[in-house]
Amino acid sequence: MNRLHDGKTLTLAVSKGRILDEALPLLARIGVRPLQDPARSRKLILDTSRPELRLVIIRAQDVPTYVEHGAAEAGIAGRDVLMEYESGELYEPLDLGIARCRLVVAGRDHAPAARPRVATKYPNVTRAYYAARGEQPEIIKLYGSMELAPLAGLADRIVDLVDTGRTLRENGLVEIATIADISARLIVNKAAMKVKHAAVRRLIAQLRGAVRPRARD
Ligand code: ATP
Ligand code: PRP
């Protein structure tokens, strides 16, 4: 039987890297522990201490795709990735409060550019941000190390994530504007929300109970 129609079992897709590292303690608080150590195992599907729940560990940008197509009933992905994915087909019931950072515009200085060249991993978000300001930048799609682009003369601006600010600082860049506060979110497939109502509701309720309230600044 297709897992989506068996009523009880859930597959949770989790971004590998930073989000997985922060999601594992959260999952442990609801009694979900992978049976293999994700840091050592090369397995992509991990059974957990809860037989009805398995994890698939994938790249951040692939999490919404798996969940939208029902290959995973639920997922954990950064708000940055979800904003860029632009799907109306996913429920986003819970802010998990992990992997917090900000999506910002940065550059070498604040000097305005007539038609800025903006390097980013987030072309859709960047286009929408500038369009809301009546600007049409030239967008240069990159896959990593955005901070290099202004230094190498590839772009005037970058749109990238900032947490401590260290990467910007060490590359002589300054923050120009904040586009969005980012954290990892629980997302759920719309069909699974109906077909596996009880299992999905239980997962949401348990995770909601496990999310730590934000520490006061
Ligand atoms: P990939 O290599 O697959 O493109 P990535 O390098 O974006 O992935 P990570 O750096 O682990 O992978 O980022 C995954 C998610 O973690 C991001 O989508 C974002 O939500 C969050 N994140 C990224 N950088 C930071 C940061 N410096 N501080 C806090 N959270 C971050
Ligand atoms: C992320 C992001 C910034 C950096 C910001 O990169 O793309 O480069 O973190 O964090 P900071 O403000 O604390 O310095 P990451 O370390 O994930 O490397 P990546 O380029 O491989 O995504």
PDB file of N, CA, C and O in Angstrom, residues 108-137:
ATOM      1  N   ARG A 108      29.169  46.278  -0.241  1.00  0.00           N
ATOM      2  CA  ARG A 108      30.426  46.845   0.286  1.00  0.00           C
ATOM      3  C   ARG A 108      30.154  48.136   1.037  1.00  0.00           C
ATOM      4  O   ARG A 108      30.890  48.512   1.934  1.00  0.00           O
ATOM      5  N   ASP A 109      29.109  48.863   0.606  1.00  0.00           N
ATOM      6  CA  ASP A 109      28.720  50.108   1.275  1.00  0.00           C
ATOM      7  C   ASP A 109      27.263  50.394   0.924  1.00  0.00           C
ATOM      8  O   ASP A 109      26.633  49.611   0.212  1.00  0.00           O
ATOM      9  N   HIS A 110      26.767  51.541   1.413  1.00  0.00           N
ATOM     10  CA  HIS A 110      25.356  51.858   1.173  1.00  0.00           C
ATOM     11  C   HIS A 110      25.140  52.630  -0.123  1.00  0.00           C
ATOM     12  O   HIS A 110      24.003  52.996  -0.435  1.00  0.00           O
ATOM     13  N   ALA A 111      26.229  52.915  -0.880  1.00  0.00           N
ATOM     14  CA  ALA A 111      26.090  53.746  -2.084  1.00  0.00           C
ATOM     15  C   ALA A 111      25.041  53.152  -3.028  1.00  0.00           C
ATOM     16  O   ALA A 111      25.107  51.968  -3.355  1.00  0.00           O
ATOM     17  N   PRO A 112      24.045  53.964  -3.440  1.00  0.00           N
ATOM     18  CA  PRO A 112      22.992  53.419  -4.301  1.00  0.00           C
ATOM     19  C   PRO A 112      23.527  53.079  -5.698  1.00  0.00           C
ATOM     20  O   PRO A 112      24.451  53.730  -6.188  1.00  0.00           O
ATOM     21  N   ALA A 113      22.957  52.052  -6.296  1.00  0.00           N
ATOM     22  CA  ALA A 113      23.319  51.695  -7.677  1.00  0.00           C
ATOM     23  C   ALA A 113      22.063  51.867  -8.524  1.00  0.00           C
ATOM     24  O   ALA A 113      20.974  51.518  -8.086  1.00  0.00           O
ATOM     25  N   ALA A 114      22.218  52.426  -9.746  1.00  0.00           N
ATOM     26  CA  ALA A 114      21.057  52.722 -10.587  1.00  0.00           C
ATOM     27  C   ALA A 114      20.261  51.443 -10.863  1.00  0.00           C
ATOM     28  O   ALA A 114      19.068  51.361 -10.596  1.00  0.00           O
ATOM     29  N   ARG A 115      20.930  50.438 -11.398  1.00  0.00           N
ATOM     30  CA  ARG A 115      20.266  49.131 -11.567  1.00  0.00           C
ATOM     31  C   ARG A 115      21.202  48.086 -10.969  1.00  0.00           C
ATOM     32  O   ARG A 115      22.096  47.567 -11.641  1.00  0.00           O
ATOM     33  N   PRO A 116      21.034  47.816  -9.663  1.00  0.00           N
ATOM     34  CA  PRO A 116      22.015  46.956  -8.998  1.00  0.00           C
ATOM     35  C   PRO A 116      22.056  45.544  -9.564  1.00  0.00           C
ATOM     36  O   PRO A 116      21.031  45.007  -9.980  1.00  0.00           O
ATOM     37  N   ARG A 117      23.250  44.988  -9.556  1.00  0.00           N
ATOM     38  CA  ARG A 117      23.407  43.559  -9.860  1.00  0.00           C
ATOM     39  C   ARG A 117      23.422  42.852  -8.506  1.00  0.00           C
ATOM     40  O   ARG A 117      24.277  43.153  -7.657  1.00  0.00           O
ATOM     41  N   VAL A 118      22.477  41.935  -8.313  1.00  0.00           N
ATOM     42  CA  VAL A 118      22.316  41.306  -7.003  1.00  0.00           C
ATOM     43  C   VAL A 118      22.566  39.803  -7.118  1.00  0.00           C
ATOM     44  O   VAL A 118      21.864  39.105  -7.853  1.00  0.00           O
ATOM     45  N   ALA A 119      23.591  39.332  -6.410  1.00  0.00           N
ATOM     46  CA  ALA A 119      23.901  37.900  -6.433  1.00  0.00           C
ATOM     47  C   ALA A 119      23.191  37.203  -5.286  1.00  0.00           C
ATOM     48  O   ALA A 119      23.208  37.686  -4.154  1.00  0.00           O
ATOM     49  N   THR A 120      22.570  36.066  -5.569  1.00  0.00           N
ATOM     50  CA  THR A 120      21.788  35.395  -4.529  1.00  0.00           C
ATOM     51  C   THR A 120      21.448  33.961  -4.891  1.00  0.00           C
ATOM     52  O   THR A 120      21.425  33.584  -6.060  1.00  0.00           O
ATOM     53  N   LYS A 121      21.172  33.193  -3.814  1.00  0.00           N
ATOM     54  CA  LYS A 121      20.617  31.844  -3.966  1.00  0.00           C
ATOM     55  C   LYS A 121      19.090  31.934  -4.009  1.00  0.00           C
ATOM     56  O   LYS A 121      18.416  30.936  -4.152  1.00  0.00           O
ATOM     57  N   TYR A 122      18.541  33.143  -3.806  1.00  0.00           N
ATOM     58  CA  TYR A 122      17.088  33.335  -3.643  1.00  0.00           C
ATOM     59  C   TYR A 122      16.540  34.315  -4.703  1.00  0.00           C
ATOM     60  O   TYR A 122      16.090  35.416  -4.364  1.00  0.00           O
ATOM     61  N   PRO A 123      16.558  33.942  -5.995  1.00  0.00           N
ATOM     62  CA  PRO A 123      16.131  34.892  -7.031  1.00  0.00           C
ATOM     63  C   PRO A 123      14.665  35.318  -6.910  1.00  0.00           C
ATOM     64  O   PRO A 123      14.357  36.493  -7.139  1.00  0.00           O
ATOM     65  N   ASN A 124      13.769  34.409  -6.544  1.00  0.00           N
ATOM     66  CA  ASN A 124      12.343  34.783  -6.461  1.00  0.00           C
ATOM     67  C   ASN A 124      12.102  35.790  -5.344  1.00  0.00           C
ATOM     68  O   ASN A 124      11.405  36.797  -5.529  1.00  0.00           O
ATOM     69  N   VAL A 125      12.690  35.516  -4.181  1.00  0.00           N
ATOM     70  CA  VAL A 125      12.520  36.420  -3.040  1.00  0.00           C
ATOM     71  C   VAL A 125      13.144  37.778  -3.372  1.00  0.00           C
ATOM     72  O   VAL A 125      12.578  38.831  -3.084  1.00  0.00           O
ATOM     73  N   THR A 126      14.294  37.748  -4.003  1.00  0.00           N
ATOM     74  CA  THR A 126      15.006  38.990  -4.331  1.00  0.00           C
ATOM     75  C   THR A 126      14.203  39.824  -5.325  1.00  0.00           C
ATOM     76  O   THR A 126      14.022  41.035  -5.139  1.00  0.00           O
ATOM     77  N   ARG A 127      13.664  39.154  -6.351  1.00  0.00           N
ATOM     78  CA  ARG A 127      12.875  39.876  -7.350  1.00  0.00           C
ATOM     79  C   ARG A 127      11.667  40.516  -6.679  1.00  0.00           C
ATOM     80  O   ARG A 127      11.371  41.700  -6.903  1.00  0.00           O
ATOM     81  N   ALA A 128      10.989  39.775  -5.808  1.00  0.00           N
ATOM     82  CA  ALA A 128       9.785  40.302  -5.145  1.00  0.00           C
ATOM     83  C   ALA A 128      10.139  41.463  -4.220  1.00  0.00           C
ATOM     84  O   ALA A 128       9.416  42.468  -4.163  1.00  0.00           O
ATOM     85  N   TYR A 129      11.255  41.329  -3.517  1.00  0.00           N
ATOM     86  CA  TYR A 129      11.668  42.396  -2.587  1.00  0.00           C
ATOM     87  C   TYR A 129      11.911  43.705  -3.350  1.00  0.00           C
ATOM     88  O   TYR A 129      11.424  44.772  -2.963  1.00  0.00           O
ATOM     89  N   TYR A 130      12.660  43.623  -4.440  1.00  0.00           N
ATOM     90  CA  TYR A 130      12.966  44.847  -5.210  1.00  0.00           C
ATOM     91  C   TYR A 130      11.728  45.357  -5.953  1.00  0.00           C
ATOM     92  O   TYR A 130      11.522  46.570  -6.060  1.00  0.00           O
ATOM     93  N   ALA A 131      10.898  44.432  -6.442  1.00  0.00           N
ATOM     94  CA  ALA A 131       9.689  44.849  -7.171  1.00  0.00           C
ATOM     95  C   ALA A 131       8.786  45.673  -6.246  1.00  0.00           C
ATOM     96  O   ALA A 131       8.198  46.673  -6.678  1.00  0.00           O
ATOM     97  N   ALA A 132       8.711  45.282  -4.973  1.00  0.00           N
ATOM     98  CA  ALA A 132       7.873  46.018  -4.018  1.00  0.00           C
ATOM     99  C   ALA A 132       8.392  47.444  -3.823  1.00  0.00           C
ATOM    100  O   ALA A 132       7.670  48.314  -3.344  1.00  0.00           O
ATOM    101  N   ARG A 133       9.656  47.664  -4.196  1.00  0.00           N
ATOM    102  CA  ARG A 133      10.256  49.006  -4.104  1.00  0.00           C
ATOM    103  C   ARG A 133      10.347  49.673  -5.468  1.00  0.00           C
ATOM    104  O   ARG A 133      11.056  50.663  -5.641  1.00  0.00           O
ATOM    105  N   GLY A 134       9.704  49.078  -6.456  1.00  0.00           N
ATOM    106  CA  GLY A 134       9.684  49.658  -7.800  1.00  0.00           C
ATOM    107  C   GLY A 134      11.007  49.532  -8.524  1.00  0.00           C
ATOM    108  O   GLY A 134      11.291  50.289  -9.454  1.00  0.00           O
ATOM    109  N   GLU A 135      11.835  48.555  -8.122  1.00  0.00           N
ATOM    110  CA  GLU A 135      13.144  48.384  -8.773  1.00  0.00           C
ATOM    111  C   GLU A 135      13.211  47.033  -9.468  1.00  0.00           C
ATOM    112  O   GLU A 135      12.588  46.059  -9.045  1.00  0.00           O
ATOM    113  N   GLN A 136      14.003  46.979 -10.522  1.00  0.00           N
ATOM    114  CA  GLN A 136      14.195  45.738 -11.274  1.00  0.00           C
ATOM    115  C   GLN A 136      15.676  45.443 -11.379  1.00  0.00           C
ATOM    116  O   GLN A 136      16.317  45.798 -12.368  1.00  0.00           O
ATOM    117  N   PRO A 137      16.250  44.808 -10.374  1.00  0.00           N
ATOM    118  CA  PRO A 137      17.698  44.578 -10.423  1.00  0.00           C
ATOM    119  C   PRO A 137      18.048  43.480 -11.420  1.00  0.00           C
ATOM    120  O   PRO A 137      17.186  42.708 -11.831  1.00  0.00           O
TER     121      PRO A 137
END
